[in-house]
Amino acid sequence: MNFMEMYEGKIVLVTGGAGAVGSNLTRALAQLGAQVIVLDDLSSAERWNVPSLPGVLFVEGDILDEVKLKRVFNEKPHIVFHLAAFFANQNSVDHPERDLMVNGMGTLRLLEYSALSGVDRFIYTSSGCSIYGSSAPLPLREEFMSLNLSSPYQITKMLGELYCNFFHNHYELKVVKPRLFNSYGPGEVPGQYRNVIPNFIYWSLKGLPLPITGTGEETRDFTYVGDIVDGFLRAGTMESAIGKEFNLASEVETSIIDLATMINEATENKAGVIFTRRRKWDTKTRLLASVERARELIGYNPSTPFADGLEHTIRWFHDNWELIEPSARFGPGISSAVREVTTVSK
Ligand SMILES: NC(=O)c1ccc[n+]([C@@H]2O[C@H](COP(=O)([O-])OP(=O)(O)OC[C@H]3O[C@@H](n4cnc5c(N)ncnc54)[C@H](O)[C@@H]3O)[C@@H](O)[C@H]2O)c1
């Protein structure tokens, strides 16, 4: 049976299913005939982003709330995709205790409930930027791990992997640990703590200069969310994935200055770019991963060219601008990056 057909009739819990990756995963699962329970407290997501499809049950709540956990595990999920997280680096620097509670304790609770209720599979969402530190050789491979991490988020995302290993070894819970790299695509609402791509598109559509925190020569391995979802769907059913960690990336390096130029051109934004100070936790000048292990284990094959993925994302912004614009959450002075830009340009 094809791995996609295996979701038909399955009950699947997606924590963080209103978020950037989770909303896309929820849609794909529902379209494959799964009954999807989304548990999300909407702390960094919008209700409108949860796909309204038959088979999707939305439960608003915190993964730390035992009542909500009992509610969703009462549905007896076969598979748990745990994506809810306190996102991401800068947010965790600003709020380290909440980061530990959600990413540490929250993940532990999900693992406990999953083990107790005997789920068939638990898929954790690990993070490439959290595991490898900033001095690993490129392309990043799974064997290399660093204890020199540069934000509380990186520490707690690694902690989640370590808890997964414990539950796998001690309780034989069938865990899988995909390590995501710079996901982007439709479904990610811009905001103070969000990633560079949605924020650049948002600012460019508003005719603002794109703030580059560094020299612009920094690179990232941007991975289209559709390719990430494909990796997740494989991770959720294939036997070969059990107990394993593997990168889900695109194996393509793109510099931030090239990204900014592409977005400004595609949106006809004439405001250009503006350079601002590098954030202290942002210690990675280059990010490029190898997906050899995922290719071998689960047949993962990221296939979306960056230009196409960017085009889909910009189209999503145009199509949903009336929802996106009021939902974009930026703190006082828009964001830490733009705050500095504002100061610099005065
Ligand atoms: N986006 C990336 O590039 C990337 C890279 C590496 C790892 N990841 C991981 O992938 C997962 C999904 O990332 P994303 O980009 O979709 O982020 P996201 O912030 O869009 O999604 C996380 C979701 O979790 C929800 N949430 C947060 N705290 C919660 C809580 N206490 N209880 C219930 N729900 C809660 C948020 O409202 C949000 O909908 C996260 O675990 C993240 O750490 C993402």
Short mmCIF file of C-alpha atoms and ligand atoms in Angstrom, two decimals:
data_model
loop_
_atom_site.label_atom_id
_atom_site.label_comp_id
_atom_site.label_asym_id
_atom_site.label_seq_id
_atom_site.Cartn_x
_atom_site.Cartn_y
_atom_site.Cartn_z
CA MET A 1 0.00 0.00 0.00
CA ASN A 2 1.24 3.50 -0.85
CA PHE A 3 2.17 5.50 2.27
CA MET A 4 -0.48 8.10 1.45
CA GLU A 5 -3.28 5.52 1.37
CA MET A 6 -2.40 4.52 4.92
CA TYR A 7 -3.98 7.69 6.31
CA GLU A 8 -7.48 6.80 5.14
CA GLY A 9 -9.68 6.43 8.23
CA LYS A 10 -6.83 7.08 10.68
CA ILE A 11 -7.37 9.37 13.66
CA VAL A 12 -4.51 11.85 13.74
CA LEU A 13 -3.72 14.45 16.37
CA VAL A 14 -1.83 17.50 15.10
CA THR A 15 -0.66 19.84 17.85
CA GLY A 16 0.07 23.30 16.47
CA GLY A 17 -2.23 22.53 13.54
CA ALA A 18 -3.20 26.18 13.10
CA GLY A 19 0.41 27.18 12.48
CA ALA A 20 2.54 27.60 9.40
CA VAL A 21 3.50 23.96 8.90
CA GLY A 22 0.64 22.42 10.91
CA SER A 23 -2.12 23.99 8.80
CA ASN A 24 -0.58 22.56 5.63
CA LEU A 25 -0.14 19.15 7.26
CA THR A 26 -3.73 19.20 8.53
CA ARG A 27 -5.03 19.97 5.04
CA ALA A 28 -2.98 17.16 3.48
CA LEU A 29 -4.09 14.63 6.12
CA ALA A 30 -7.77 15.56 5.74
CA GLN A 31 -7.49 15.28 1.97
CA LEU A 32 -6.05 11.78 2.41
CA GLY A 33 -9.13 10.75 4.40
CA ALA A 34 -7.78 11.03 7.95
CA GLN A 35 -9.82 12.39 10.82
CA VAL A 36 -7.67 15.20 12.13
CA ILE A 37 -7.85 16.69 15.60
CA VAL A 38 -6.04 20.00 15.80
CA LEU A 39 -4.94 21.16 19.25
CA ASP A 40 -3.70 24.74 19.15
CA ASP A 41 -3.93 27.64 21.58
CA LEU A 42 -3.68 30.19 18.74
CA SER A 43 -0.83 31.91 20.57
CA SER A 44 1.03 32.39 17.29
CA ALA A 45 -1.59 31.46 14.74
CA GLU A 46 -5.00 32.44 13.42
CA ARG A 47 -8.24 30.54 13.58
CA TRP A 48 -8.85 31.29 9.89
CA ASN A 49 -5.67 29.43 9.01
CA VAL A 50 -7.09 26.08 10.20
CA PRO A 51 -8.40 24.31 7.10
CA SER A 52 -12.21 24.09 7.14
CA LEU A 53 -12.51 20.63 5.71
CA PRO A 54 -14.66 17.64 6.56
CA GLY A 55 -12.83 15.49 9.07
CA VAL A 56 -11.01 18.35 10.81
CA LEU A 57 -11.89 18.94 14.46
CA PHE A 58 -10.42 22.07 15.99
CA VAL A 59 -9.81 22.12 19.75
CA GLU A 60 -8.55 25.45 21.03
CA GLY A 61 -6.24 24.90 23.96
CA ASP A 62 -2.80 24.80 25.47
CA ILE A 63 -0.74 21.59 25.30
CA LEU A 64 0.05 22.21 28.97
CA ASP A 65 -3.63 22.04 29.90
CA GLU A 66 -4.44 18.53 31.16
CA VAL A 67 -8.16 18.98 30.48
CA LYS A 68 -7.45 19.70 26.82
CA LEU A 69 -4.99 16.82 26.59
CA LYS A 70 -7.60 14.42 28.03
CA ARG A 71 -10.12 15.84 25.57
CA VAL A 72 -7.97 15.17 22.51
CA PHE A 73 -6.55 11.81 23.65
CA ASN A 74 -10.11 10.71 24.39
CA GLU A 75 -10.51 10.59 20.59
CA LYS A 76 -7.93 7.76 20.63
CA PRO A 77 -5.51 9.04 17.99
CA HIS A 78 -3.46 6.46 16.09
CA ILE A 79 -0.79 8.98 15.13
CA VAL A 80 0.43 12.14 16.86
CA PHE A 81 2.23 14.88 14.96
CA HIS A 82 3.59 17.21 17.61
CA LEU A 83 4.22 20.60 16.04
CA ALA A 84 3.04 22.99 18.75
CA ALA A 85 6.00 25.02 19.93
CA PHE A 86 6.99 28.32 21.33
CA PHE A 87 8.39 29.80 18.12
CA ALA A 88 11.24 30.66 17.81
CA ASN A 89 14.75 32.03 18.60
CA GLN A 90 14.08 35.70 19.39
CA ASN A 91 10.82 34.84 21.16
CA SER A 92 12.70 32.39 23.39
CA VAL A 93 15.39 34.96 24.18
CA ASP A 94 12.62 37.37 25.23
CA HIS A 95 10.57 34.71 27.08
CA PRO A 96 12.88 31.82 28.07
CA GLU A 97 10.64 30.40 30.80
CA ARG A 98 7.58 30.13 28.58
CA ASP A 99 9.82 28.53 25.95
CA LEU A 100 10.91 25.86 28.43
CA MET A 101 7.34 25.25 29.57
CA VAL A 102 5.88 24.80 26.09
CA ASN A 103 8.75 23.13 24.25
CA GLY A 104 10.09 21.16 27.22
CA MET A 105 7.19 20.34 29.54
CA GLY A 106 4.65 20.45 26.71
CA THR A 107 6.59 17.88 24.69
CA LEU A 108 7.04 15.69 27.78
CA ARG A 109 3.27 15.76 28.43
CA LEU A 110 2.51 14.84 24.83
CA LEU A 111 4.95 11.94 25.02
CA GLU A 112 3.42 10.74 28.31
CA TYR A 113 -0.12 10.83 26.97
CA SER A 114 0.99 9.16 23.74
CA ALA A 115 2.77 6.35 25.57
CA LEU A 116 -0.13 5.83 28.01
CA SER A 117 -2.73 5.73 25.29
CA GLY A 118 -0.63 3.44 23.08
CA VAL A 119 -0.44 5.54 19.93
CA ASP A 120 1.09 3.83 16.90
CA ARG A 121 3.44 6.68 16.08
CA PHE A 122 4.70 9.94 17.58
CA ILE A 123 6.30 12.42 15.19
CA TYR A 124 8.25 15.17 16.88
CA THR A 125 9.20 18.33 15.00
CA SER A 126 12.84 18.97 15.55
CA SER A 127 14.85 21.81 14.13
CA GLY A 128 18.03 21.78 12.08
CA CYS A 129 19.09 25.16 13.43
CA SER A 130 18.82 23.77 16.95
CA ILE A 131 20.90 20.64 16.76
CA TYR A 132 24.02 21.46 14.83
CA GLY A 133 25.26 24.65 16.49
CA SER A 134 27.25 27.04 14.35
CA SER A 135 30.51 25.20 13.72
CA ALA A 136 29.32 21.96 12.12
CA PRO A 137 30.78 21.11 8.70
CA LEU A 138 28.50 21.72 5.70
CA PRO A 139 26.36 20.17 4.45
CA LEU A 140 24.90 19.42 7.87
CA ARG A 141 24.53 15.73 8.55
CA GLU A 142 22.64 14.02 11.34
CA GLU A 143 25.67 12.57 13.11
CA PHE A 144 26.97 15.99 14.14
CA MET A 145 25.46 17.48 17.28
CA SER A 146 26.54 20.52 19.24
CA LEU A 147 26.13 21.45 22.87
CA ASN A 148 26.99 25.05 22.02
CA LEU A 149 23.55 26.33 21.16
CA SER A 150 22.71 29.98 20.93
CA SER A 151 19.11 30.40 22.10
CA PRO A 152 16.71 28.86 24.63
CA TYR A 153 14.57 27.67 21.67
CA GLN A 154 17.50 25.67 20.28
CA ILE A 155 18.08 24.13 23.70
CA THR A 156 14.45 23.13 24.18
CA LYS A 157 14.03 21.79 20.64
CA MET A 158 17.03 19.55 21.29
CA LEU A 159 15.56 18.63 24.67
CA GLY A 160 12.45 17.41 22.85
CA GLU A 161 14.58 15.04 20.78
CA LEU A 162 16.25 13.73 23.93
CA TYR A 163 12.86 13.07 25.55
CA CYS A 164 11.76 11.29 22.37
CA ASN A 165 14.81 9.04 22.63
CA PHE A 166 13.95 8.25 26.23
CA PHE A 167 10.35 7.32 25.41
CA HIS A 168 11.51 5.26 22.46
CA ASN A 169 14.13 3.36 24.46
CA HIS A 170 12.22 2.99 27.70
CA TYR A 171 8.57 2.63 26.61
CA GLU A 172 9.12 1.50 23.01
CA LEU A 173 7.07 4.42 21.77
CA LYS A 174 7.53 4.61 18.00
CA VAL A 175 8.98 8.09 17.68
CA VAL A 176 10.28 9.86 14.57
CA LYS A 177 12.36 13.05 14.70
CA PRO A 178 12.40 15.02 11.45
CA ARG A 179 14.69 18.06 11.67
CA LEU A 180 13.19 20.90 9.69
CA PHE A 181 15.18 23.59 7.91
CA ASN A 182 13.70 27.04 7.26
CA SER A 183 10.23 26.08 6.16
CA TYR A 184 8.38 28.68 4.06
CA GLY A 185 5.18 28.80 2.07
CA PRO A 186 1.47 29.59 2.15
CA GLY A 187 0.07 29.48 5.69
CA GLU A 188 2.76 31.42 7.53
CA VAL A 189 1.37 34.68 8.79
CA PRO A 190 4.03 37.39 9.25
CA GLY A 191 4.80 38.75 12.69
CA GLN A 192 7.41 39.91 15.15
CA TYR A 193 8.78 36.45 15.84
CA ARG A 194 8.19 34.92 12.42
CA ASN A 195 10.63 33.88 9.72
CA VAL A 196 12.35 36.08 7.20
CA ILE A 197 10.31 35.10 4.12
CA PRO A 198 6.79 36.01 5.32
CA ASN A 199 8.12 39.17 6.95
CA PHE A 200 10.01 40.27 3.84
CA ILE A 201 6.92 39.68 1.69
CA TYR A 202 4.75 41.59 4.15
CA TRP A 203 7.09 44.58 4.28
CA SER A 204 7.61 44.59 0.53
CA LEU A 205 3.85 44.62 -0.08
CA LYS A 206 3.69 47.63 2.23
CA GLY A 207 6.43 49.35 0.25
CA LEU A 208 8.93 49.28 3.11
CA PRO A 209 12.67 48.55 2.87
CA LEU A 210 13.58 44.98 3.81
CA PRO A 211 15.68 44.93 6.98
CA ILE A 212 18.69 42.63 6.73
CA THR A 213 20.14 41.72 10.10
CA GLY A 214 23.76 41.17 9.05
CA THR A 215 25.60 41.51 5.75
CA GLY A 216 23.04 39.75 3.54
CA GLU A 217 25.63 37.16 2.57
CA GLU A 218 24.24 34.80 5.23
CA THR A 219 22.57 31.76 3.68
CA ARG A 220 19.67 29.50 4.61
CA ASP A 221 18.36 26.18 3.32
CA PHE A 222 14.80 27.34 2.58
CA THR A 223 12.43 24.41 2.25
CA TYR A 224 8.98 24.65 0.72
CA VAL A 225 6.27 23.65 3.16
CA GLY A 226 4.79 21.19 0.64
CA ASP A 227 8.07 19.27 0.65
CA ILE A 228 8.13 19.34 4.47
CA VAL A 229 4.58 17.97 4.56
CA ASP A 230 5.57 15.20 2.16
CA GLY A 231 8.41 14.28 4.54
CA PHE A 232 6.01 14.28 7.49
CA LEU A 233 3.51 12.04 5.73
CA ARG A 234 6.29 9.55 5.04
CA ALA A 235 7.55 9.83 8.63
CA GLY A 236 4.06 9.08 9.95
CA THR A 237 3.67 5.71 8.28
CA MET A 238 6.95 4.23 7.05
CA GLU A 239 8.49 1.57 9.31
CA SER A 240 11.99 2.64 8.29
CA ALA A 241 11.51 6.02 10.00
CA ILE A 242 10.90 4.67 13.50
CA GLY A 243 13.42 5.82 16.07
CA LYS A 244 15.26 7.90 13.50
CA GLU A 245 16.22 11.55 13.15
CA PHE A 246 16.69 13.01 9.70
CA ASN A 247 16.91 16.38 8.00
CA LEU A 248 14.03 17.71 5.95
CA ALA A 249 15.65 20.41 3.84
CA SER A 250 16.00 21.40 0.20
CA GLU A 251 19.80 21.06 -0.19
CA VAL A 252 19.83 24.51 -1.80
CA GLU A 253 21.57 27.48 -0.22
CA THR A 254 20.08 30.94 -0.76
CA SER A 255 21.58 34.17 0.54
CA ILE A 256 19.42 36.70 2.34
CA ILE A 257 20.38 39.47 -0.07
CA ASP A 258 19.32 37.31 -3.04
CA LEU A 259 16.09 36.51 -1.24
CA ALA A 260 15.40 40.20 -0.60
CA THR A 261 16.12 41.06 -4.24
CA MET A 262 13.81 38.31 -5.51
CA ILE A 263 10.99 39.45 -3.24
CA ASN A 264 11.41 43.13 -4.04
CA GLU A 265 11.39 42.34 -7.77
CA ALA A 266 8.40 40.02 -7.57
CA THR A 267 6.36 42.56 -5.61
CA GLU A 268 7.71 45.60 -7.49
CA ASN A 269 8.87 47.12 -4.22
CA LYS A 270 11.20 50.03 -4.89
CA ALA A 271 12.19 50.60 -1.25
CA GLY A 272 15.23 48.30 -1.45
CA VAL A 273 16.94 46.91 1.62
CA ILE A 274 18.38 48.34 4.78
CA PHE A 275 21.12 46.81 6.87
CA THR A 276 20.83 46.49 10.59
CA ARG A 277 22.78 44.84 13.36
CA ARG A 278 23.04 41.06 13.47
CA ARG A 279 21.09 39.57 16.36
CA LYS A 280 23.41 38.18 19.01
CA TRP A 281 21.92 34.68 18.96
CA ASP A 282 22.11 34.56 15.17
CA THR A 283 25.49 32.86 14.94
CA LYS A 284 25.00 30.86 11.75
CA THR A 285 26.40 32.48 8.67
CA ARG A 286 25.55 29.55 6.41
CA LEU A 287 22.94 26.82 6.61
CA LEU A 288 22.89 23.94 4.18
CA ALA A 289 21.75 20.43 5.00
CA SER A 290 22.19 17.03 3.47
CA VAL A 291 18.95 15.03 3.04
CA GLU A 292 20.77 11.85 2.12
CA ARG A 293 19.51 10.05 5.22
CA ALA A 294 15.87 11.02 4.62
CA ARG A 295 16.23 10.01 0.99
CA GLU A 296 17.52 6.57 1.96
CA LEU A 297 15.13 5.97 4.86
CA ILE A 298 11.84 7.32 3.55
CA GLY A 299 12.39 8.22 -0.10
CA TYR A 300 12.20 11.94 0.66
CA ASN A 301 12.84 14.02 -2.44
CA PRO A 302 12.28 17.78 -2.10
CA SER A 303 11.08 18.87 -5.51
CA THR A 304 9.88 22.48 -5.32
CA PRO A 305 12.33 24.93 -6.94
CA PHE A 306 12.84 27.97 -4.72
CA ALA A 307 11.51 30.43 -7.33
CA ASP A 308 8.28 28.42 -7.65
CA GLY A 309 7.82 28.12 -3.89
CA LEU A 310 8.33 31.84 -3.49
CA GLU A 311 5.81 32.56 -6.23
CA HIS A 312 3.17 30.34 -4.51
CA THR A 313 3.85 32.14 -1.24
CA ILE A 314 3.53 35.62 -2.71
CA ARG A 315 0.33 34.56 -4.46
CA TRP A 316 -1.05 33.33 -1.11
CA PHE A 317 -0.29 36.77 0.35
CA HIS A 318 -2.12 38.52 -2.49
CA ASP A 319 -5.11 36.16 -2.27
CA ASN A 320 -5.41 36.47 1.52
CA TRP A 321 -4.14 40.00 2.16
CA GLU A 322 -7.38 41.09 3.87
CA LEU A 323 -6.90 38.34 6.46
CA ILE A 324 -3.12 38.52 6.69
CA GLU A 325 -2.66 42.26 7.13
CA PRO A 326 -4.74 42.64 10.33
CA SER A 327 -3.32 39.36 11.68
CA ALA A 328 0.35 40.30 11.34
CA ARG A 329 1.49 40.75 14.90
CA PHE A 330 4.41 43.06 15.46
CA GLY A 331 5.38 44.45 18.85
CA PRO A 332 5.93 48.11 19.60
CA GLY A 333 7.98 49.61 16.77
CA ILE A 334 6.94 46.74 14.46
CA SER A 335 9.73 44.26 15.33
CA SER A 336 13.10 44.24 16.93
CA ALA A 337 14.68 44.38 13.47
CA VAL A 338 12.54 47.20 12.18
CA ARG A 339 12.79 49.01 15.49
CA GLU A 340 16.49 49.25 14.91
CA VAL A 341 15.98 50.29 11.30
CA THR A 342 13.67 53.06 12.46
CA THR A 343 16.30 54.22 14.91
CA VAL A 344 19.11 54.02 12.35
CA SER A 345 17.23 55.93 9.67
CA LYS A 346 16.10 58.81 11.91
N1 LIG B 1 9.16 26.95 10.40
C1 LIG B 1 10.41 26.50 10.43
O1 LIG B 1 11.25 26.90 9.65
C2 LIG B 1 10.80 25.44 11.42
C3 LIG B 1 12.12 24.99 11.44
C4 LIG B 1 12.48 24.01 12.34
C5 LIG B 1 11.54 23.48 13.20
N2 LIG B 1 10.26 23.95 13.17
C6 LIG B 1 9.31 23.38 14.11
O2 LIG B 1 8.14 23.02 13.37
C7 LIG B 1 6.98 23.20 14.17
C8 LIG B 1 6.00 24.06 13.43
O3 LIG B 1 6.60 25.30 13.11
P1 LIG B 1 5.78 26.46 12.43
O4 LIG B 1 6.72 27.22 11.58
O5 LIG B 1 4.54 25.92 11.85
O6 LIG B 1 5.47 27.36 13.70
P2 LIG B 1 4.11 28.02 14.14
O7 LIG B 1 4.43 28.96 15.25
O8 LIG B 1 3.40 28.57 12.95
O9 LIG B 1 3.27 26.80 14.69
C9 LIG B 1 3.27 26.42 16.02
C10 LIG B 1 1.83 26.38 16.48
O10 LIG B 1 1.81 25.98 17.82
C11 LIG B 1 0.83 26.74 18.48
N3 LIG B 1 1.20 26.75 19.91
C12 LIG B 1 2.22 27.43 20.48
N4 LIG B 1 2.24 27.18 21.79
C13 LIG B 1 1.20 26.33 22.05
C14 LIG B 1 0.71 25.73 23.23
N5 LIG B 1 1.26 25.95 24.42
N6 LIG B 1 -0.36 24.91 23.13
C15 LIG B 1 -0.96 24.70 21.93
N7 LIG B 1 -0.52 25.26 20.77
C16 LIG B 1 0.54 26.06 20.84
C17 LIG B 1 0.86 28.10 17.84
O11 LIG B 1 -0.34 28.83 18.02
C18 LIG B 1 1.11 27.73 16.39
O12 LIG B 1 -0.09 27.54 15.68
C19 LIG B 1 7.47 23.81 15.49
O13 LIG B 1 7.59 22.76 16.41
C20 LIG B 1 8.83 24.37 15.15
O14 LIG B 1 9.68 24.40 16.28
C21 LIG B 1 9.88 24.91 12.30
#
